[in-house]
Tab-separated table of N, CA and C in Angstrom:
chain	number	residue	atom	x	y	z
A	30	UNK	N	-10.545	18.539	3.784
A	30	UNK	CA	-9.242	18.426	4.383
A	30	UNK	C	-8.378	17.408	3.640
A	31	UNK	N	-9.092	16.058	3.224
A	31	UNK	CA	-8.753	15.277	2.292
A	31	UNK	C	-7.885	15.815	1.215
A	32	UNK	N	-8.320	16.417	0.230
A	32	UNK	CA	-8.380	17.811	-0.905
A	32	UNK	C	-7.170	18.245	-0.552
A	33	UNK	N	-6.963	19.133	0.690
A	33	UNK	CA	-5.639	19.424	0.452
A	33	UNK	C	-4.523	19.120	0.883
A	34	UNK	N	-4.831	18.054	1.642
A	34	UNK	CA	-3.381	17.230	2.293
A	34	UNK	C	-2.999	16.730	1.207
A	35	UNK	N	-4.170	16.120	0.062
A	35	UNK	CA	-3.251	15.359	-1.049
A	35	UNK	C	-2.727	16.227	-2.001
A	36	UNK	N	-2.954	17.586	-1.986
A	36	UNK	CA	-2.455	18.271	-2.781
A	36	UNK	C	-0.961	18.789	-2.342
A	37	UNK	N	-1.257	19.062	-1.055
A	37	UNK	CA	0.168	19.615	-0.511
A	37	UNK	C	1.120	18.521	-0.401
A	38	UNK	N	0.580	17.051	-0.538
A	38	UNK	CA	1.543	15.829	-0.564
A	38	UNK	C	2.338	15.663	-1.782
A	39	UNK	N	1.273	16.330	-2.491
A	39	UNK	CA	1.809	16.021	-4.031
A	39	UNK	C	2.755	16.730	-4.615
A	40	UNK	N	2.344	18.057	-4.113
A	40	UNK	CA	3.077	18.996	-4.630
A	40	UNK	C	4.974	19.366	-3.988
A	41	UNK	N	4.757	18.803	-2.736
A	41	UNK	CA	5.644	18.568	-1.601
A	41	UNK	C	6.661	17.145	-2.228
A	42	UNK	N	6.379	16.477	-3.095
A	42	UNK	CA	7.421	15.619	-3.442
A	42	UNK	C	6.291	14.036	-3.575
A	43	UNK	N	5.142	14.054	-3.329
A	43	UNK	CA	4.528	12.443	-3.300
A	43	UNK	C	4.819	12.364	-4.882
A	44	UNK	N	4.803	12.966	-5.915
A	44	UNK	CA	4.808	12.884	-7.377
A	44	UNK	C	6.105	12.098	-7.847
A	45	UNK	N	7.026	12.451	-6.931
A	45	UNK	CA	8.233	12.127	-6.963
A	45	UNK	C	8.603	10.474	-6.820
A	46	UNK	N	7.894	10.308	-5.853
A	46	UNK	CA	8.121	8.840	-4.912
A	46	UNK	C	6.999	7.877	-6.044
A	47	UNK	N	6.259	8.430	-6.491
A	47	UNK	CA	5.195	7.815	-7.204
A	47	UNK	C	5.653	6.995	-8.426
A	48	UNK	N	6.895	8.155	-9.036
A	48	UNK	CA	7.757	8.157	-10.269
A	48	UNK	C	8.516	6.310	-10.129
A	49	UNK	N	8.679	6.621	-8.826
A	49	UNK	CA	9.384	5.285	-8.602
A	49	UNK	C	8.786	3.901	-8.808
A	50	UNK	N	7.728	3.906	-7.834
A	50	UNK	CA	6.685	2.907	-8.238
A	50	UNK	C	6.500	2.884	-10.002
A	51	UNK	N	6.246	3.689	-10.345
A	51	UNK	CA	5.846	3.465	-12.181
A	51	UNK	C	6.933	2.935	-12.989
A	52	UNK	N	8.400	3.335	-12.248
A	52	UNK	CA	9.316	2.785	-12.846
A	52	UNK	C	9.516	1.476	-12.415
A	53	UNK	N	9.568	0.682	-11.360
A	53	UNK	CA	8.575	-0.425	-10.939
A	53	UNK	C	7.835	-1.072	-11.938
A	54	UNK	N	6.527	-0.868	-11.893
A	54	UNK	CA	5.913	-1.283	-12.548
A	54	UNK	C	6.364	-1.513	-14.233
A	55	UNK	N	7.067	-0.369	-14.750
A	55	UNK	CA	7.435	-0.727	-15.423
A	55	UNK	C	8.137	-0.981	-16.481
A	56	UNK	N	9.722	-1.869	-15.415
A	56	UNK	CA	10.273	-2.817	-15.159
A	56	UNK	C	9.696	-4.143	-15.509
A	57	UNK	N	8.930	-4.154	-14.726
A	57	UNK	CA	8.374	-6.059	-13.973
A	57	UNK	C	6.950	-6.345	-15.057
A	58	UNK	N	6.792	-5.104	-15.735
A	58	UNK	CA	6.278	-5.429	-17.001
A	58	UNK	C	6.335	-6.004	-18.009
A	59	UNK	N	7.640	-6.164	-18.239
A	59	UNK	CA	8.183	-6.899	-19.582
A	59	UNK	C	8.396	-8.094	-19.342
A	60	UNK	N	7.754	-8.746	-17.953
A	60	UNK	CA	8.184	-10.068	-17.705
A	60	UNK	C	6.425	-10.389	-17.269
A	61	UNK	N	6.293	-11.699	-17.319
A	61	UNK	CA	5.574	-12.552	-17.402
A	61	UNK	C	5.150	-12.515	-15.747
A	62	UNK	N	6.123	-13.071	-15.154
A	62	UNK	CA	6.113	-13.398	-14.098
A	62	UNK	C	6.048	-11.716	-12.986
A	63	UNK	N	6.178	-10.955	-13.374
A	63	UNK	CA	5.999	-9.666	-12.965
A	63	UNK	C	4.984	-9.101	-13.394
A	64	UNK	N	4.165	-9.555	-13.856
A	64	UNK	CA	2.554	-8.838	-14.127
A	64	UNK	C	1.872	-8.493	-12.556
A	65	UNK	N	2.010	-9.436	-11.791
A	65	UNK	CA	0.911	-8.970	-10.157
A	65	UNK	C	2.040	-8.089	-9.833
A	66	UNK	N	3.225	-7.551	-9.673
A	66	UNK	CA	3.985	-6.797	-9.423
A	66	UNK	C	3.661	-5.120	-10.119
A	67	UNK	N	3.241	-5.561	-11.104
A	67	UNK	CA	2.923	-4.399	-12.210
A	67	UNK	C	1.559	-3.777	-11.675
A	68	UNK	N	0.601	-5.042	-11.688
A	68	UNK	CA	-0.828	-4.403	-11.179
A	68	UNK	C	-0.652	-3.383	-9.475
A	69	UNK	N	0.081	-4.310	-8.536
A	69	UNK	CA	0.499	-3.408	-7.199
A	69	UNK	C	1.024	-2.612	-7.377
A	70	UNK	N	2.091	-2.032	-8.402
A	70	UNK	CA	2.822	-0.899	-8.449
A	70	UNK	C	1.913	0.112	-8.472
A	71	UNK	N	1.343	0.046	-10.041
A	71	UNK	CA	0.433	0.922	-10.422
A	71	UNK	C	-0.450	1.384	-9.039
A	72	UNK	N	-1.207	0.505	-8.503
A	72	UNK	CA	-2.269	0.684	-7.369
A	72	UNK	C	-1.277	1.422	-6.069
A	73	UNK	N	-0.420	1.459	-6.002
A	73	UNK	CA	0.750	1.585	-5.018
A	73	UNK	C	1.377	3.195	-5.376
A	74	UNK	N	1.146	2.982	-6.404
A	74	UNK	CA	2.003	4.705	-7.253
A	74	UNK	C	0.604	5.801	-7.250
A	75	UNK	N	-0.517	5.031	-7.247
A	75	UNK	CA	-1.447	6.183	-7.180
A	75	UNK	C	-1.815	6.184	-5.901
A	76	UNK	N	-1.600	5.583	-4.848
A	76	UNK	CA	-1.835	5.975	-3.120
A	76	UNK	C	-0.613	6.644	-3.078
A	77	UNK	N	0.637	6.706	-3.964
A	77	UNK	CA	1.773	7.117	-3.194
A	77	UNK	C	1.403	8.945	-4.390
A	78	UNK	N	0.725	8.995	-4.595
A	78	UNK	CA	0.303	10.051	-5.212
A	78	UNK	C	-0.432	11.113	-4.279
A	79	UNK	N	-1.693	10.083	-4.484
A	79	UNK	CA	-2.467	11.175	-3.884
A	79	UNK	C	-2.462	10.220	-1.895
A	80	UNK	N	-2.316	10.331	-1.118
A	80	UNK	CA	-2.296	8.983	-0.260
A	80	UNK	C	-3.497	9.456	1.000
A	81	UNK	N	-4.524	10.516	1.012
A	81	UNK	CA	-4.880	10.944	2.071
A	81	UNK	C	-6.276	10.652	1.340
A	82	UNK	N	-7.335	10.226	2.798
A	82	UNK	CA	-8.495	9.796	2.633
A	82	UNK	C	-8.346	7.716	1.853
A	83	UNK	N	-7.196	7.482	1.811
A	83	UNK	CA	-7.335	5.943	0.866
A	83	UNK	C	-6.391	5.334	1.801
A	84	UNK	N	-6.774	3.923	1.766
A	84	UNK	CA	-5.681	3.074	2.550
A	84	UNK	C	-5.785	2.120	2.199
A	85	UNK	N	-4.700	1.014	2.335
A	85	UNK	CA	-4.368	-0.346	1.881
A	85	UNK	C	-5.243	-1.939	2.754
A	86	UNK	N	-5.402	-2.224	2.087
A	86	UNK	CA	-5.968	-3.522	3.013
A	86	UNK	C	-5.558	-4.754	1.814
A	87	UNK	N	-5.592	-5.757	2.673
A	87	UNK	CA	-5.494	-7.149	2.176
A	87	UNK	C	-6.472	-8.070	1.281
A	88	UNK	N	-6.205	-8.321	-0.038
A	88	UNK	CA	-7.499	-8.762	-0.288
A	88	UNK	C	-8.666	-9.833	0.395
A	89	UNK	N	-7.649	-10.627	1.582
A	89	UNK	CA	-8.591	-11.401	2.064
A	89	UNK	C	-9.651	-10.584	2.902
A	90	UNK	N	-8.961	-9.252	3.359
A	90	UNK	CA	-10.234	-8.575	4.359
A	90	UNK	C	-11.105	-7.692	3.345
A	91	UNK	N	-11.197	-8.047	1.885
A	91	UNK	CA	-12.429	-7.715	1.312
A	91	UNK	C	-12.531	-8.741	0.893
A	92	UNK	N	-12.964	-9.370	1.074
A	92	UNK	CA	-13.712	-11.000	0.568
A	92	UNK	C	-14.321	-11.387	2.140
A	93	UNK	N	-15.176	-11.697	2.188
A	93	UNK	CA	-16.124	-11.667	3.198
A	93	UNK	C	-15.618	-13.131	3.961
A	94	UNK	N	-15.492	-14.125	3.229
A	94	UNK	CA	-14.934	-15.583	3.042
A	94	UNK	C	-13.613	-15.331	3.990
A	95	UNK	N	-12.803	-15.030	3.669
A	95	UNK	CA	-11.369	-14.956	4.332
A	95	UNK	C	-10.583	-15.842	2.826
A	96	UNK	N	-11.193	-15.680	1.903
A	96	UNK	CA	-10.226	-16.440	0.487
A	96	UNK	C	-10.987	-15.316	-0.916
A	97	UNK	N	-9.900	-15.346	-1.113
A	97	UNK	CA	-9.696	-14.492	-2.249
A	97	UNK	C	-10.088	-15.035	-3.587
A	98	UNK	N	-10.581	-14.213	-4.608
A	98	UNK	CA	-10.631	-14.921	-5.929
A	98	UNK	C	-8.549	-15.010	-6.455
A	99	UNK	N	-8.067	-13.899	-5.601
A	99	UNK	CA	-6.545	-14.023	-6.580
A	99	UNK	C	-5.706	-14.621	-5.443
A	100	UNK	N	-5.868	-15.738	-4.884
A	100	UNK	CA	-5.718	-16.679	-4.131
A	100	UNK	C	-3.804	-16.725	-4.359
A	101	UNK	N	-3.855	-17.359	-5.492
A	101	UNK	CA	-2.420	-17.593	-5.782
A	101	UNK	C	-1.415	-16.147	-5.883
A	102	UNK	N	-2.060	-15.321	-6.252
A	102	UNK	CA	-1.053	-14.330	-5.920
A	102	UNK	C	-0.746	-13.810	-4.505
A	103	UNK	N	-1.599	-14.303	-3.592
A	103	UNK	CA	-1.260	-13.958	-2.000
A	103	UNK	C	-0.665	-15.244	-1.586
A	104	UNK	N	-0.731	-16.364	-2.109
A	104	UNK	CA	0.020	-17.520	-1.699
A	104	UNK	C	1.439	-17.466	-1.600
A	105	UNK	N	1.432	-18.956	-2.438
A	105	UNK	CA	3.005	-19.218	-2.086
A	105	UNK	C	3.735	-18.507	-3.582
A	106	UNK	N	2.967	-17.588	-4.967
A	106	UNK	CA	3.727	-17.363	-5.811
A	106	UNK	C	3.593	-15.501	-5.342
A	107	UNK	N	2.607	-15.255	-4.593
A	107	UNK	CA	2.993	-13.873	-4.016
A	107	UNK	C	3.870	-13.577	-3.089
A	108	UNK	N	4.289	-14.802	-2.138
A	108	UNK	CA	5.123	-14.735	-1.774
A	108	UNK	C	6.517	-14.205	-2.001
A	109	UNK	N	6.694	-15.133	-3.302
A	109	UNK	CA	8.075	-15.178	-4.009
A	109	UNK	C	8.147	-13.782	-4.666
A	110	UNK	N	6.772	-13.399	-5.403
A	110	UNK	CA	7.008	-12.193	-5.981
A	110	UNK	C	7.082	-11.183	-5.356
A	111	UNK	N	6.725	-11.143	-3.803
A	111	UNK	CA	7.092	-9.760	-2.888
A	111	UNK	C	8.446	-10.284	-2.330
A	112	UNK	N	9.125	-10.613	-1.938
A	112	UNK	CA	10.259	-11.180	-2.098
A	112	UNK	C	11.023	-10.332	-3.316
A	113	UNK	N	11.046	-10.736	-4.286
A	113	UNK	CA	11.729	-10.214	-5.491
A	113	UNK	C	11.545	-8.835	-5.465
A	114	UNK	N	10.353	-8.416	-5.132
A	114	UNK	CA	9.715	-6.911	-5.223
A	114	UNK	C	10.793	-5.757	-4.066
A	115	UNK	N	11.234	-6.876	-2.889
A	115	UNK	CA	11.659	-6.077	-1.692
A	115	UNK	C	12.757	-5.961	-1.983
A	116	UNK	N	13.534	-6.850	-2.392
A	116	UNK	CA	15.487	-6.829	-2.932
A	116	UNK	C	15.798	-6.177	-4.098
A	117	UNK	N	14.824	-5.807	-4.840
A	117	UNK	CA	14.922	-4.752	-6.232
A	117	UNK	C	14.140	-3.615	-5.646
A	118	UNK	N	13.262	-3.100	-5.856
A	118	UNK	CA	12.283	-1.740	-5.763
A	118	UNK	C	11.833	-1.665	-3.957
A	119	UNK	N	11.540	-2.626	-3.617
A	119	UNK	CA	11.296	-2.164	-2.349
A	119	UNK	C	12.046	-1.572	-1.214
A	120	UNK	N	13.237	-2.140	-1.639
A	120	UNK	CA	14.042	-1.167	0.032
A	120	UNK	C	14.210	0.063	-1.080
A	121	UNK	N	14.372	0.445	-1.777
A	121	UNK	CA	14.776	1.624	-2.135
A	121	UNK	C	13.623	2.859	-2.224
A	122	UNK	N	12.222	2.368	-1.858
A	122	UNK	CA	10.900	3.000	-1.811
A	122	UNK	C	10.961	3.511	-0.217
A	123	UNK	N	11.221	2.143	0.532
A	123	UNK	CA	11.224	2.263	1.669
A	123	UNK	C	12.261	3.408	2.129
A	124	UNK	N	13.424	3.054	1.677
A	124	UNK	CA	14.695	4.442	2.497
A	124	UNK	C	14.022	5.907	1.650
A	125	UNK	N	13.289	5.877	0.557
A	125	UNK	CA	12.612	7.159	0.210
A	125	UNK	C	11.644	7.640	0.616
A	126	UNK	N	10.856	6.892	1.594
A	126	UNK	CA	9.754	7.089	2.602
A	126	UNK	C	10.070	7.564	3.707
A	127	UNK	N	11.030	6.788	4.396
A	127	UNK	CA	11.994	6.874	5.277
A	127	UNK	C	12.241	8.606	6.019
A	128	UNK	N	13.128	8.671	4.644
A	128	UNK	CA	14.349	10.441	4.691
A	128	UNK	C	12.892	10.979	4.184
A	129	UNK	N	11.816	10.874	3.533
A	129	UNK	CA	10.572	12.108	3.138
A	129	UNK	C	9.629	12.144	4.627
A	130	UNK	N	9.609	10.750	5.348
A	130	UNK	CA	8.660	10.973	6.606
A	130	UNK	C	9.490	11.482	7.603
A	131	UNK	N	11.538	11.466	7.925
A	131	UNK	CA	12.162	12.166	8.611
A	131	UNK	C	11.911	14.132	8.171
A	132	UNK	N	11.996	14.110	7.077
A	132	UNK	CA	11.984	15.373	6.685
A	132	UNK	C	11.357	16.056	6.920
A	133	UNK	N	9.602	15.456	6.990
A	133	UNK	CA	7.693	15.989	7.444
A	133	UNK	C	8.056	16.463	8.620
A	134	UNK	N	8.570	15.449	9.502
A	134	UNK	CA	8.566	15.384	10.891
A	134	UNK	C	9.088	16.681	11.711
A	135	UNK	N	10.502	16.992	10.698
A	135	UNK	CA	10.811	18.412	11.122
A	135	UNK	C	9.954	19.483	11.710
A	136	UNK	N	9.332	20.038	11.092
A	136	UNK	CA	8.267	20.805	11.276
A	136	UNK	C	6.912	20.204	12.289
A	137	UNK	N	6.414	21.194	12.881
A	137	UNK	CA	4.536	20.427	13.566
A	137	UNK	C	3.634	20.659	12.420
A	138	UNK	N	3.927	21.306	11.691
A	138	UNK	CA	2.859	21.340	10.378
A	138	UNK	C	3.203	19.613	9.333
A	139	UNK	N	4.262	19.455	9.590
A	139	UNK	CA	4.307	18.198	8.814
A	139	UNK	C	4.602	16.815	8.925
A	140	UNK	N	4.212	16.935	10.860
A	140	UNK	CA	4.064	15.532	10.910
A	140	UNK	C	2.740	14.706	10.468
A	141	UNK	N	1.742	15.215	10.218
A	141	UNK	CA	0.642	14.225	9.423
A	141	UNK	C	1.449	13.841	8.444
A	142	UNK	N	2.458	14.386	7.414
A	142	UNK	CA	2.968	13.765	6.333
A	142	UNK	C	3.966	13.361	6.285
A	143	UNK	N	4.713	13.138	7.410
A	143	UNK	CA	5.294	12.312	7.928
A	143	UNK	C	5.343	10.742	8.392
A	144	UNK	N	4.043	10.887	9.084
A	144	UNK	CA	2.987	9.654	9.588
A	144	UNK	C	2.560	9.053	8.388
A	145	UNK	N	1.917	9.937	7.361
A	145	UNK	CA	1.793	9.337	6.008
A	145	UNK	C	2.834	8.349	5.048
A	146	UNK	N	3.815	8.712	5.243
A	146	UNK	CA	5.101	8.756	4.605
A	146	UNK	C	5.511	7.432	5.440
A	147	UNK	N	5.532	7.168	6.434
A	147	UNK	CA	6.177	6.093	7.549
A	147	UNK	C	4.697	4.547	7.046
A	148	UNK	N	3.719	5.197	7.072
A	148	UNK	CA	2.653	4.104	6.736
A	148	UNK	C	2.905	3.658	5.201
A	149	UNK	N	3.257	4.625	3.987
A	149	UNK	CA	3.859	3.919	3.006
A	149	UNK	C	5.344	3.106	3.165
A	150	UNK	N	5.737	3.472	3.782
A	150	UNK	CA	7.198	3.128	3.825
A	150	UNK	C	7.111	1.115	4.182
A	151	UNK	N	6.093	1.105	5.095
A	151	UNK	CA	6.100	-0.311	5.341
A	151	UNK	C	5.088	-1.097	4.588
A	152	UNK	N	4.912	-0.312	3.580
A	152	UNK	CA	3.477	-0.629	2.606
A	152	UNK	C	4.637	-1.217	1.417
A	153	UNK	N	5.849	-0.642	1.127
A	153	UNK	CA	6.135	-0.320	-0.038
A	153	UNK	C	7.038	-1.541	-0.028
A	154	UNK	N	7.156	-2.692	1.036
A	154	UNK	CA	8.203	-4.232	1.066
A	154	UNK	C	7.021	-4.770	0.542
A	155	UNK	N	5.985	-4.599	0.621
A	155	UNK	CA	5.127	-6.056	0.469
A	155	UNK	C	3.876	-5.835	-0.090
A	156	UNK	N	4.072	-5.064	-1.343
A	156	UNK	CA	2.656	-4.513	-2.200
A	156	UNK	C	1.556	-5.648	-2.848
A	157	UNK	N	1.998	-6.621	-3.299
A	157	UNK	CA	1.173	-7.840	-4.121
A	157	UNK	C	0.165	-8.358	-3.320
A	158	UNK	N	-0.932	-8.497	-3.463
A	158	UNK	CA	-1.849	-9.163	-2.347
A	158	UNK	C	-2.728	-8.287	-1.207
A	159	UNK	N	-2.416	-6.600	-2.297
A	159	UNK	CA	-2.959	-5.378	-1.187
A	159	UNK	C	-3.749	-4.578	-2.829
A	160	UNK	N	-5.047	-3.913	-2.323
A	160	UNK	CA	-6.411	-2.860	-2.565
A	160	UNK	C	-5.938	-1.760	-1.983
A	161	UNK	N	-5.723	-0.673	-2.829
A	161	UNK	CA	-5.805	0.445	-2.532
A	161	UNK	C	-7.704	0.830	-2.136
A	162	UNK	N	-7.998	1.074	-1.029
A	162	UNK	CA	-9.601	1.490	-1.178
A	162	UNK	C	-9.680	2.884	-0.453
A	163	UNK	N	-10.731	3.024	-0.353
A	163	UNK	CA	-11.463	4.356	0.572
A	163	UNK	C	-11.112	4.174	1.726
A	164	UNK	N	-10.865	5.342	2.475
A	164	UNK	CA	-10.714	4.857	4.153
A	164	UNK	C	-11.622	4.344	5.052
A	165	UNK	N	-12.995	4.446	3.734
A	165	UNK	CA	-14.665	4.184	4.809
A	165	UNK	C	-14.578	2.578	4.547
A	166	UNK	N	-14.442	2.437	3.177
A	166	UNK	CA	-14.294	1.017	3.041
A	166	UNK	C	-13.523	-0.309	3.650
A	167	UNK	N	-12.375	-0.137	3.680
A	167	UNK	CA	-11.101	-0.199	4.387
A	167	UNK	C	-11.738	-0.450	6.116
A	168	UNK	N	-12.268	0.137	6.439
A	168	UNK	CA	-13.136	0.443	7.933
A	168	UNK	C	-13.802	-0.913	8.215
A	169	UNK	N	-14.892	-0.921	7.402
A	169	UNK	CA	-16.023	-1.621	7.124
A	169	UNK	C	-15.397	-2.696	6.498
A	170	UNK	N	-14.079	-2.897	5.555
A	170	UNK	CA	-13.766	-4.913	5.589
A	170	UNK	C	-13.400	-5.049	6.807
A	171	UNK	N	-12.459	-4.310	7.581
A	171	UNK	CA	-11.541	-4.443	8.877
A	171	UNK	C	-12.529	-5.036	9.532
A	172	UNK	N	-13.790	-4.293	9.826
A	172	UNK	CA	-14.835	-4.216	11.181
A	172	UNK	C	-15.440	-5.924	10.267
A	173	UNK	N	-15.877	-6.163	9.115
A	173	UNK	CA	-16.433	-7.564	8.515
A	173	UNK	C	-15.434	-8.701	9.000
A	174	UNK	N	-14.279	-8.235	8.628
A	174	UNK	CA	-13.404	-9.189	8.776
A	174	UNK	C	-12.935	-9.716	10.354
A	175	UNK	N	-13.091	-8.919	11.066
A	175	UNK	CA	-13.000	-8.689	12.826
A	175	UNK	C	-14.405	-9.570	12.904
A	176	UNK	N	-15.572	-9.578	12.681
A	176	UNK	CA	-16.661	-10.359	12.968
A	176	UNK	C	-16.839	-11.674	12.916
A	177	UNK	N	-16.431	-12.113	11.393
A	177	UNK	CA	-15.879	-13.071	11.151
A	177	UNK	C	-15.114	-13.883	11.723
A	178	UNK	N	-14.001	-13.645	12.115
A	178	UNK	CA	-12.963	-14.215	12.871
A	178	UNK	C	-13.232	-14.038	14.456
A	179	UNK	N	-14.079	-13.510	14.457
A	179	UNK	CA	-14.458	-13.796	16.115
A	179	UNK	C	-15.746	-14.877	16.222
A	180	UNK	N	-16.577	-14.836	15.614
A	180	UNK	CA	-17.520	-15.651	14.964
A	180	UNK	C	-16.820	-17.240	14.850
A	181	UNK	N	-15.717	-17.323	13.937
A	181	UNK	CA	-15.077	-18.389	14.039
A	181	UNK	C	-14.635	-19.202	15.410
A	182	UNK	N	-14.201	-18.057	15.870
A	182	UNK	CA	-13.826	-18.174	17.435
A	182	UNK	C	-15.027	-18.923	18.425
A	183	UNK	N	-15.972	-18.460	18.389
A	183	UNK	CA	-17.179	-18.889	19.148
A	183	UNK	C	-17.533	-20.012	18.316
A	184	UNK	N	-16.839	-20.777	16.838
A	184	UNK	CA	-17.993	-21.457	16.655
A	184	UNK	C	-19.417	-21.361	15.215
A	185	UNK	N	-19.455	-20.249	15.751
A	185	UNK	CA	-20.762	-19.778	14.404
A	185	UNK	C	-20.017	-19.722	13.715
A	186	UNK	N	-21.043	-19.780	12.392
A	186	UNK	CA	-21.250	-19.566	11.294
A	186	UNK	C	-21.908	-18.278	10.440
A	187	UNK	N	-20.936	-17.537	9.985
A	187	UNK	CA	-22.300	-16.021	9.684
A	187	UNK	C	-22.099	-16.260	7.778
């Protein structure tokens, strides 16, 4: 089912929206300071590709720790760079998510890609500091990361 939602996504216009992200990426390529912008695009243009069966998570909820090895790019300089990311490329991903998840919606055959389309749309302000993974994976940091922080809560230590 995976298989062909991403095909009919693709073929339906995700190729399109993807185009954008790459032009994104690269943009923010030729700059120094736009390299973690470049790496999220890319990772961002191939969920906005194929986007069914994969989902986004935070790198702290795959790091078991709650701290990241790319620490500083979710800090205070990822900050700045999703920031920059949202006033250039991001609202304009977003209003193209937007009018493509109004458009799905039309139809009952195309609100799954609609719903799809609305979950990139709020993906696409604040890409730096996000894993494209598996949806099983994605599951399983959520459910690690939920343990953890309740764990904290009580006290323990795991």
């Amino acid at each position: 089912m995976r298989f062909a939602g991403n095909v009919i996504w693709f073929v339906l216009g995700g190729w399109y929206i993807a185009l954008l992200w790459l032009l994104g990426a690269a943009l923010f390529a030729l700059s120094i300071v736009g390299i973690p912008l470049t790496i999220a695009a890319l990772q961002m243009a191939s969920l906005s590709a194929w986007p069914f069966g994969r989902e986004v998570v935070h790198v702290r909820e795959l790091d078991g720790r709650g701290v990241s090895a790319t620490t500083a790019v979710t800090g205070t300089i990822g900050f700045i760079v999703n920031v920059i990311w949202a006033l250039t490329f991001g609202w304009v991903l977003f209003l193209a998510y937007l009018v493509a998840g109004l458009l799905c919606c039309l139809t009952l055959i195309g609100i799954p890609f609609g719903l799809q389309a609305f979950k990139l749309a709020g993906i696409s302000f604040w890409p730096v500091g996000r894993r494209v993974v598996t949806s099983e994976l994605a599951t399983l940091a959520r459910e690690q990361a939920a343990k953890a922080k309740f764990a904290s809560y009580r006290g323990a230590t795991t």
